[in-house]
Short mmCIF file of C-alpha atoms in Angstrom, two decimals:
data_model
loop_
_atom_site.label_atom_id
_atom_site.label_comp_id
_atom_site.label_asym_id
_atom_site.label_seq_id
_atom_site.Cartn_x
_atom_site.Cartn_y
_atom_site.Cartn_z
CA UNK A 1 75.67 125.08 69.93
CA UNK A 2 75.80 128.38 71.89
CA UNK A 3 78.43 130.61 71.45
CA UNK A 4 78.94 131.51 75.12
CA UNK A 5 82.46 131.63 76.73
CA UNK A 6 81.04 129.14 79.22
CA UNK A 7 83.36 125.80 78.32
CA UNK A 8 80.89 123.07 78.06
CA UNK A 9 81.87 119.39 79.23
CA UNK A 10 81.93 117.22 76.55
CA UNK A 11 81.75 114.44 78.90
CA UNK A 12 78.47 112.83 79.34
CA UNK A 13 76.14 113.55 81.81
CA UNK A 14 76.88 111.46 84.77
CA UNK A 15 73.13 110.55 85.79
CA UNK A 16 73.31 107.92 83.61
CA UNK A 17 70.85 106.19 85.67
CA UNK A 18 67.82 106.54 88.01
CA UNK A 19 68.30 108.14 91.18
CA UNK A 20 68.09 106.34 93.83
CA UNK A 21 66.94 106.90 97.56
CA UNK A 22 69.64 107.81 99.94
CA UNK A 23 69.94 108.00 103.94
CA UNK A 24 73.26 109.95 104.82
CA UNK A 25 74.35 110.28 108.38
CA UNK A 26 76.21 113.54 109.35
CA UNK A 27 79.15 114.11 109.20
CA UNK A 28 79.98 112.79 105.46
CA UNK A 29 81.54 113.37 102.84
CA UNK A 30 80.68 112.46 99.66
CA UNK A 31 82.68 114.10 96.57
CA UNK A 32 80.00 116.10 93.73
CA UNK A 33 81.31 113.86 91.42
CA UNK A 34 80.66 110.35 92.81
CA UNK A 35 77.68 108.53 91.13
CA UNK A 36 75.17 107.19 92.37
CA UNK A 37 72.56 105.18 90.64
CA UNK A 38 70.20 102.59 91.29
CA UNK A 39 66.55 101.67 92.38
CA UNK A 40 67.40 100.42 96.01
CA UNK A 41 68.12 102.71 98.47
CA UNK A 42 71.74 103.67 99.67
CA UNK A 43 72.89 104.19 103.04
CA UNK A 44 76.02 105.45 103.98
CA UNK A 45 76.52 105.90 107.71
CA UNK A 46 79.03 108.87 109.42
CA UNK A 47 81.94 109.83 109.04
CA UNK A 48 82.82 107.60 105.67
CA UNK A 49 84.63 109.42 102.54
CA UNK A 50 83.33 108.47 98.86
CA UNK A 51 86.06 109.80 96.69
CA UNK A 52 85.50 111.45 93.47
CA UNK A 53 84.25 109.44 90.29
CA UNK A 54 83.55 106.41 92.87
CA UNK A 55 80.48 104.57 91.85
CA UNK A 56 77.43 103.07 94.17
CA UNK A 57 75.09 101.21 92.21
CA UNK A 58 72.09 99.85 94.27
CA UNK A 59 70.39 98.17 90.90
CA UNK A 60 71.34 94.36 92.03
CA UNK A 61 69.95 95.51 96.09
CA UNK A 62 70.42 97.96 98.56
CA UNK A 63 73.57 99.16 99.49
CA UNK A 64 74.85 99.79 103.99
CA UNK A 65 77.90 101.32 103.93
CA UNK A 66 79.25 101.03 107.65
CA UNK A 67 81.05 103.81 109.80
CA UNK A 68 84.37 105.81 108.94
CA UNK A 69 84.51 103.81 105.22
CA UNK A 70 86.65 105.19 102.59
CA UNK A 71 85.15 104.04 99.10
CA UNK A 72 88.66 105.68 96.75
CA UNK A 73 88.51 106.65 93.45
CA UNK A 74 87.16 104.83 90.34
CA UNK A 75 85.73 101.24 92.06
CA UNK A 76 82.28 100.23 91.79
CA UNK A 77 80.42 98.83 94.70
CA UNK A 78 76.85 96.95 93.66
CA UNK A 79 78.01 96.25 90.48
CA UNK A 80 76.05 93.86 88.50
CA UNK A 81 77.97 90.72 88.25
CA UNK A 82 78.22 88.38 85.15
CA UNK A 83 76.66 85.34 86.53
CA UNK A 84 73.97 87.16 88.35
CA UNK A 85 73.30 87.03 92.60
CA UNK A 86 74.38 83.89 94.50
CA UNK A 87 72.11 81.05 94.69
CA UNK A 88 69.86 81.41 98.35
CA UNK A 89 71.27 85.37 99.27
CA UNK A 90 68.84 87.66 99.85
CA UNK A 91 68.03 89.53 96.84
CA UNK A 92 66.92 92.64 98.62
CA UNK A 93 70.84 92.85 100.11
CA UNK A 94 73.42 94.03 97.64
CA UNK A 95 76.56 94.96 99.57
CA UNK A 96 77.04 95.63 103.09
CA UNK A 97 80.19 97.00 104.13
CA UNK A 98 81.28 97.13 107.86
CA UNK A 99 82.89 99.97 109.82
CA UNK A 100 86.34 101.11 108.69
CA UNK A 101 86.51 99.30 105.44
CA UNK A 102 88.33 100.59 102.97
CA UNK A 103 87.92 100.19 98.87
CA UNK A 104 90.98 100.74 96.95
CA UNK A 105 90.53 102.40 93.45
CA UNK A 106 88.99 100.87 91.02
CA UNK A 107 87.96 97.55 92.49
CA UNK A 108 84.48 96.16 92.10
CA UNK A 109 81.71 94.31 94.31
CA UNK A 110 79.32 92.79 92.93
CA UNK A 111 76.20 92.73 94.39
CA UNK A 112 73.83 89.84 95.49
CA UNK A 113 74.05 89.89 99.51
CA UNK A 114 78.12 90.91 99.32
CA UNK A 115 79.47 91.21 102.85
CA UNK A 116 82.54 92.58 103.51
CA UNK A 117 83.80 92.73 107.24
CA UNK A 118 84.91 95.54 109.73
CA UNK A 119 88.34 96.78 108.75
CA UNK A 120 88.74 94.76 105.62
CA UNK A 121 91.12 96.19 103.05
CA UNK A 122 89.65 95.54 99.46
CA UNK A 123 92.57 96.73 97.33
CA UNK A 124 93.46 98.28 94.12
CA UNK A 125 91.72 96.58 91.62
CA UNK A 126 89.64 93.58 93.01
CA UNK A 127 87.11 91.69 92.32
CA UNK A 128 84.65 90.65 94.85
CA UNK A 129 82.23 88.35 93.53
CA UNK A 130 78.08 88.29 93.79
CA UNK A 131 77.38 86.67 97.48
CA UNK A 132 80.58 86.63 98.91
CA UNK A 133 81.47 87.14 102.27
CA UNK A 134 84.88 88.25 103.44
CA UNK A 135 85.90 88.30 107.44
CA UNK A 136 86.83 91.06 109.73
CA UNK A 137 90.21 92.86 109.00
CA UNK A 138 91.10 90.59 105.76
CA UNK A 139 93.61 92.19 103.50
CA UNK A 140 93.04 91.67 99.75
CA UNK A 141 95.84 92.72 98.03
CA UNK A 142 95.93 94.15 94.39
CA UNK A 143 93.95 92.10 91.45
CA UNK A 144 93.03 89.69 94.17
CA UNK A 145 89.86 88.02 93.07
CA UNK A 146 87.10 86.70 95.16
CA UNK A 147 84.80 84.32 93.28
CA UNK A 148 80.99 84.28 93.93
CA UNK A 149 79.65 82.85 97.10
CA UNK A 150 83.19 82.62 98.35
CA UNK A 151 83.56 82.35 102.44
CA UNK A 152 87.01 84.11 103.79
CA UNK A 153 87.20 84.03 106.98
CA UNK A 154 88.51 86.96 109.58
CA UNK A 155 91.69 88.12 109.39
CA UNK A 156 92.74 86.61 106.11
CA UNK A 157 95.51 87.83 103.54
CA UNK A 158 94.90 87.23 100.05
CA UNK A 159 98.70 87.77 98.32
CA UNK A 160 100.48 86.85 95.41
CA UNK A 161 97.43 85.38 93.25
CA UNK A 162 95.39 83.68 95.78
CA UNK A 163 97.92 82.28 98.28
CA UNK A 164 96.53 82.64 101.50
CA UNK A 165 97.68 83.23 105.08
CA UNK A 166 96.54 84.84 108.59
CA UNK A 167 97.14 88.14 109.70
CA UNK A 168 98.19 87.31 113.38
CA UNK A 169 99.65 91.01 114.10
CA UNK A 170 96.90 92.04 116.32
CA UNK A 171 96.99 95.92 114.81
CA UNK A 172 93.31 96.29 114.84
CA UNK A 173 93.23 98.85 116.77
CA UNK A 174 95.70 100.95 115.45
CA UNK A 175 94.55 100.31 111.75
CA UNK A 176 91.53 101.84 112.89
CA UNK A 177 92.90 104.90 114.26
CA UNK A 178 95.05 105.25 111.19
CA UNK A 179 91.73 105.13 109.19
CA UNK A 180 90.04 107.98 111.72
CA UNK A 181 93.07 110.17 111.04
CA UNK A 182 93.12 109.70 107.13
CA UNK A 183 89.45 110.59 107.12
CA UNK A 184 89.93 113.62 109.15
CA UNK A 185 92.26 114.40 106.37
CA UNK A 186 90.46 113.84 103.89
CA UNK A 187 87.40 115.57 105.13
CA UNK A 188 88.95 118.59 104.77
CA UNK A 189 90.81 117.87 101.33
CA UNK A 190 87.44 116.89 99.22
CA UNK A 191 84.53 119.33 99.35
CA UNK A 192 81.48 117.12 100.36
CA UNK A 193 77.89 117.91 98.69
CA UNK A 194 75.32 115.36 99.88
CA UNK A 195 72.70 117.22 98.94
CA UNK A 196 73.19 116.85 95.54
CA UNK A 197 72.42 113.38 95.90
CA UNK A 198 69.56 113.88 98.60
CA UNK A 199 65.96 114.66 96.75
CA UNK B 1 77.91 123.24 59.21
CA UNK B 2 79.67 124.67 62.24
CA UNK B 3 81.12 127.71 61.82
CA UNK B 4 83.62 126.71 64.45
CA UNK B 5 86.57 124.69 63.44
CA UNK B 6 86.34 121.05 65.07
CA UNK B 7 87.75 120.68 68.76
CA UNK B 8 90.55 118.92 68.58
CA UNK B 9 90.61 115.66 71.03
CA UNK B 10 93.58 117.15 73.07
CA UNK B 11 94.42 120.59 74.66
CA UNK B 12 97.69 121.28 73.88
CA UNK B 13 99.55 123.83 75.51
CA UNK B 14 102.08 126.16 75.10
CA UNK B 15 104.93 124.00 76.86
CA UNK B 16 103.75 121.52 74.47
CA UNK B 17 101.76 119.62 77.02
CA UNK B 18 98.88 116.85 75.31
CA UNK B 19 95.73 116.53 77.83
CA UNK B 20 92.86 115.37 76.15
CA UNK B 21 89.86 116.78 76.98
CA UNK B 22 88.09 113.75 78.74
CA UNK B 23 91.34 112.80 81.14
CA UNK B 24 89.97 113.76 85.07
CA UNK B 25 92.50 116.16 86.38
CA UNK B 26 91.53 116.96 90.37
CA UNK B 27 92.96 119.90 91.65
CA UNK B 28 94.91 121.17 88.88
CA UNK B 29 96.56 123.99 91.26
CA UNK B 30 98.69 121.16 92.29
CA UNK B 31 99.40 119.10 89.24
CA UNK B 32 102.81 120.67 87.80
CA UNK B 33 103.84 119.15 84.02
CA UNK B 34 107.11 120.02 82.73
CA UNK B 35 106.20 120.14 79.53
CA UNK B 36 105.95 117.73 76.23
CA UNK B 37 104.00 115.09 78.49
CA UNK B 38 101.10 113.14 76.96
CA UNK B 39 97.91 113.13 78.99
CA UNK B 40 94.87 110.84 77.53
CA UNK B 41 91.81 109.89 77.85
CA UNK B 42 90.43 109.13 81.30
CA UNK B 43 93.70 109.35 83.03
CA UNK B 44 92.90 110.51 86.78
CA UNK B 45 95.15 112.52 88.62
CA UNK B 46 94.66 113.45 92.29
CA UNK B 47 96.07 117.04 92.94
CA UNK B 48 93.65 117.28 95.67
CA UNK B 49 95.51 115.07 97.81
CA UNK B 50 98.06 117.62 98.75
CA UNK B 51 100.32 117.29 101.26
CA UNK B 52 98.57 118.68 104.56
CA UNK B 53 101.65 118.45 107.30
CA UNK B 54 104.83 120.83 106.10
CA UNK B 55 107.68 119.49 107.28
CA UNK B 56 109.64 121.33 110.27
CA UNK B 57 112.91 121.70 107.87
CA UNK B 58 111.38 123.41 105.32
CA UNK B 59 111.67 126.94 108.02
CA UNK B 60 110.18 129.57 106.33
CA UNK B 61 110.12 129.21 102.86
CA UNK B 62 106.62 129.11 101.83
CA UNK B 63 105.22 125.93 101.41
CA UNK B 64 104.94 124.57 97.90
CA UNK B 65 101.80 122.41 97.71
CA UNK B 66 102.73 120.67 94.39
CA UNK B 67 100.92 117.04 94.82
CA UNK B 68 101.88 115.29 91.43
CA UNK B 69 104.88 116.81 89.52
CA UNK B 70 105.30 115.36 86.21
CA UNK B 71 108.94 115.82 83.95
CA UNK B 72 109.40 116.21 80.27
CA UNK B 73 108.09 113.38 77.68
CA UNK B 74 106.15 111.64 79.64
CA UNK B 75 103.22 109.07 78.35
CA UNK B 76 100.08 108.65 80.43
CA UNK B 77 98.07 106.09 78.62
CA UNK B 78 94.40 105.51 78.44
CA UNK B 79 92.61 104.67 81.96
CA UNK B 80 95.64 104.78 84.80
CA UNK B 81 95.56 106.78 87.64
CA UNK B 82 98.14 108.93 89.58
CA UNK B 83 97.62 109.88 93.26
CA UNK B 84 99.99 111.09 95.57
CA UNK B 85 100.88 108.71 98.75
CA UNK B 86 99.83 108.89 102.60
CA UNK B 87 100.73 108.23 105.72
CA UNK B 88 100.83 108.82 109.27
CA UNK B 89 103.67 111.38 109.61
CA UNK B 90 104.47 112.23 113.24
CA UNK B 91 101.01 111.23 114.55
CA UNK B 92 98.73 113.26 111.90
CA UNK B 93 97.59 112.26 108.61
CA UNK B 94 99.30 113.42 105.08
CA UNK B 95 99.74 112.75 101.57
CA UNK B 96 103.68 113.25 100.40
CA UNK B 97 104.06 114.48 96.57
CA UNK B 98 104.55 112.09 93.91
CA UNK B 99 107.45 112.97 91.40
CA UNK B 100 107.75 111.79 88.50
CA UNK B 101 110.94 112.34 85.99
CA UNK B 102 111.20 113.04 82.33
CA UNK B 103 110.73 110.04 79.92
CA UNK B 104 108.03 107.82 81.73
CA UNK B 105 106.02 105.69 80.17
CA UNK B 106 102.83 104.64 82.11
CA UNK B 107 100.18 101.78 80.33
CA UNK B 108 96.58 101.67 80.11
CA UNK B 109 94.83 100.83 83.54
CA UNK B 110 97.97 101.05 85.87
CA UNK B 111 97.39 102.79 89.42
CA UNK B 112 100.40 104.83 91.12
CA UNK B 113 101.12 105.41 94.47
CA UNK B 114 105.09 106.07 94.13
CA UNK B 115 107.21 108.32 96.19
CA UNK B 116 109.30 109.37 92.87
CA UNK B 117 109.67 107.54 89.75
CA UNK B 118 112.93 108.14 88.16
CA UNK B 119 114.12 109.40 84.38
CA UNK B 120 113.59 106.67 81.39
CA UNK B 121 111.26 104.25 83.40
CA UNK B 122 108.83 102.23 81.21
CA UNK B 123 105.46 100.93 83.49
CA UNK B 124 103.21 98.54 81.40
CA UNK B 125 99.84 97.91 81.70
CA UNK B 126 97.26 97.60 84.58
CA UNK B 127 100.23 97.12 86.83
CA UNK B 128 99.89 98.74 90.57
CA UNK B 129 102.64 100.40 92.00
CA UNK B 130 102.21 100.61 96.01
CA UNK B 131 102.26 103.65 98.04
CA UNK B 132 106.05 105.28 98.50
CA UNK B 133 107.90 103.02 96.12
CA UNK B 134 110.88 104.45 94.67
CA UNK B 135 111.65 103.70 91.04
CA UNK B 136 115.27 104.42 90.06
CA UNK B 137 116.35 105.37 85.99
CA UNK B 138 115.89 102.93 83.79
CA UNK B 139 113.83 100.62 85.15
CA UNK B 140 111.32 98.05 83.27
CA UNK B 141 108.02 97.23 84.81
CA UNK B 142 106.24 94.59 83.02
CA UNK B 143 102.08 93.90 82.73
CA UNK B 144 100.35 93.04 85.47
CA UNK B 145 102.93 93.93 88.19
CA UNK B 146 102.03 94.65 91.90
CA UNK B 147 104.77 96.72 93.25
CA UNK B 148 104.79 96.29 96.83
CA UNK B 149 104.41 99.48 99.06
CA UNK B 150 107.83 100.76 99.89
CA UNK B 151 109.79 98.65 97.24
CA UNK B 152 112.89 100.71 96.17
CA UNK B 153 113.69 98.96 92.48
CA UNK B 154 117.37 99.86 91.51
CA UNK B 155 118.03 101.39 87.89
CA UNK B 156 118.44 99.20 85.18
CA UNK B 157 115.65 96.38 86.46
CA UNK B 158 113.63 94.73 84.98
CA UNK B 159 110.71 93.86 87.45
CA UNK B 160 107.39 91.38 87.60
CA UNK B 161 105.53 89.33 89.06
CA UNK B 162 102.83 89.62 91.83
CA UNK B 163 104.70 90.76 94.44
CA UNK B 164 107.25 92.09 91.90
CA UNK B 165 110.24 91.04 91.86
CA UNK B 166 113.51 92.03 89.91
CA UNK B 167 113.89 89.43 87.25
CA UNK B 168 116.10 90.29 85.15
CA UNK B 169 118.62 93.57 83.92
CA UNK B 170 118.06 95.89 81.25
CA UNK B 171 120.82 94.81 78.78
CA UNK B 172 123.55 96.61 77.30
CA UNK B 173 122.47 99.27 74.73
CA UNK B 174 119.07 98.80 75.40
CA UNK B 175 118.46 102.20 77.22
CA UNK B 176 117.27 103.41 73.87
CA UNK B 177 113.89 102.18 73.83
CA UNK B 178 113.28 104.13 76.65
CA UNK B 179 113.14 106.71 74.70
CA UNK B 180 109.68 108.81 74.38
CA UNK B 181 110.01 111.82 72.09
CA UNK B 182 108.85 110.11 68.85
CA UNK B 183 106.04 108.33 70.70
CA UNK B 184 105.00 112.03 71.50
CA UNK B 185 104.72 112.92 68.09
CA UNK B 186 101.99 110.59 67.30
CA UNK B 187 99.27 112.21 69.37
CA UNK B 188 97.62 115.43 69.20
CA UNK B 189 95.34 117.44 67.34
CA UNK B 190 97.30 118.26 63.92
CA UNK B 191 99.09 115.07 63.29
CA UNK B 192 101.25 115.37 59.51
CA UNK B 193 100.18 112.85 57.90
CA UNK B 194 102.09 108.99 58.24
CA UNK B 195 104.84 108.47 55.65
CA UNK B 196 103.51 105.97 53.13
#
């Protein structure tokens, strides 16, 4: 071990896996210490936020992540599910997210042609199965989980261990702008490197 | 052979502060501990997320940035997460601090988004706490919870459920549990060794 006053991490290197090819839009921002990993490529579009320690995985298919996203803290997105990609989905597809979606901390989509819809709220904690496909503006609330293959359509609220209802508000709009002003926020708040991640 | 004694798992400091070495603290300028409180291992805290809008009242004072302040004796178990709230305050964008009193226990895998969290609160495990709750003293959160954003639970509940609900009062007497100064002395670096 070297004896320099340098303090070493003793955590373990984060490129745990292969690198995989990217296509960033300007502006972005992407924390340093996001991971991403994976064989397919990854494409985030403008103006989304990856928080730190967030983790894209294109392994299980390619990953679109749409305009003005915010992927938070700790979730996966493209993980590798347990009973592997829906039957008939397009293999090369992992996730697609729309515009404005937002993924709460540390919830996970699996991948295998996931599709989750403009302005869908995937909160803390979910699970969004392989090949599932979740409307426009749906609301998942905490520990919600959507089961492989599973159809929900726009404008759904998932509450309260799977009880169901429609969000009939009609705040689209303003959700959206409420997203625009938390990512001009946060742009400034995170310092974004994507060329770290750009070979 | 190292020549080195062996790192310890924790850093401890010298307000008696545990924070093992492989918890993920982002932007420490803004963390404040008040001492004695139990950090392990990959506990996340957002300091980043400092508030961005002062408010007008504060006049000219200067502006403390302070994003997650943390009391005395507190327990932050394995894997939860602590980030300070946001919303849309007078047509911009910010994140408000999160405050958290002395004697709070949090469990493994539980995500908070509180306004403040009061003295003596116990928080079990991989429960979710929405943004700008208030927790009063004494409160009881049990496993698996999902506080609702904005939920104000009075002192002395116990709460469940998903949405949580109060359920039940802490009984008579039974304040005590709530205590956290001998769980404190069972983690560090240097432990004496367990009474046989």
């Amino acid at each position: 071990m070297s004896s320099s006053s340098k303090r070493h991490s003793i955590l373990p290197p984060v490129s745990a896996g292969p690198r995989p090819p990217v296509q960033f839009s300007s502006p972005l921002t992407i924390a340093e210490s996001a991971v991403l990993t994976g064989s397919h490529t990854i494409s985030i579009s403008s103006e989304s936020v990856i928080h730190p320690r967030a983790r894209l995985d294109s392994l299980g298919g390619r990953i679109t992540i749409g305009r003005r996203c915010i992927v938070h803290e700790r979730s996966t997105v493209g993980a590798i599910g347990t009973e592997g990609p829906a039957k008939g989905a397009d293999k090369a597809e992992g996730v697609t997210l729309g515009d404005y979606v937002t993924v709460e901390v540390a919830a996970a989509i699996e991948a295998g042609g996931t599709l989750i819809g403009e302005g869908t709220t995937v909160g803390v904690s979910v699970k969004v199965g392989a090949g599932a496909v979740v409307g426009r503006y749906c609301t998942l609330t905490p520990h919600t989980v959507v089961v492989a293959g599973e159809v929900i359509p726009d404008f759904t609220v998932i509450y309260s261990n799977g009880m169901r209802r429609t969000d009939r508000r009609g705040v689209t709009e303003l959700r959206n702008k409420g997203q625009t002003r938390q990512i001009e926020v946060l742009r400034r708040m995170i310092p974004t490197n994507p060329a770290k991640f750009q070979t | 052979m190292s020549r080195r004694p062996p790192r310890g798992e924790y850093i401890e400091t010298d307000t008696g502060n545990k924070v093992a070495r492989k918890a993920t603290l982002v932007g420490t300028q803004n963390i404040m501990l008040g001492g004695k409180t139990v950090i392990q291992q990959e506990v996340m805290i957002r300091g980043d997320l400092a508030r961005s809008v002062q408010s007008s009242s504060s006049g000219g004072t200067p502006a403390s940035n302070t994003a997650v302040a943390i009391g005395r004796y507190c327990f932050l178990s394995r894997g939860c997460c602590l980030r300070p709230p946001g919303r849309l305050y007078k047509g911009s964008f910010t994140y408000m601090p999160l405050r958290i009193n002395d004697h709070v226990f949090v469990g493994p895998g539980s995500v908070i988004q509180a306004a403040s969290i009061g003295s003596h609160v116990h928080i079990g495990a991989k429960v979710v706490i929405g943004e700008f709750a208030i927790i009063k003293d004494y409160v009881r959160i049990l496993d698996g919870s999902v506080v609702p954003a904005n939920m104000v639970i009075p002192s002395f509940s116990i709460v469940a459920g998903q949405p949580a609900r109060v359920i039940g009062e802490v009984p008579e007497g039974g304040h005590e549990t709530f205590e956290l100064r001998d769980l404190y002395k069972t983690v560090g670096n240097n432990l004496p060794p367990a009474p046989s």
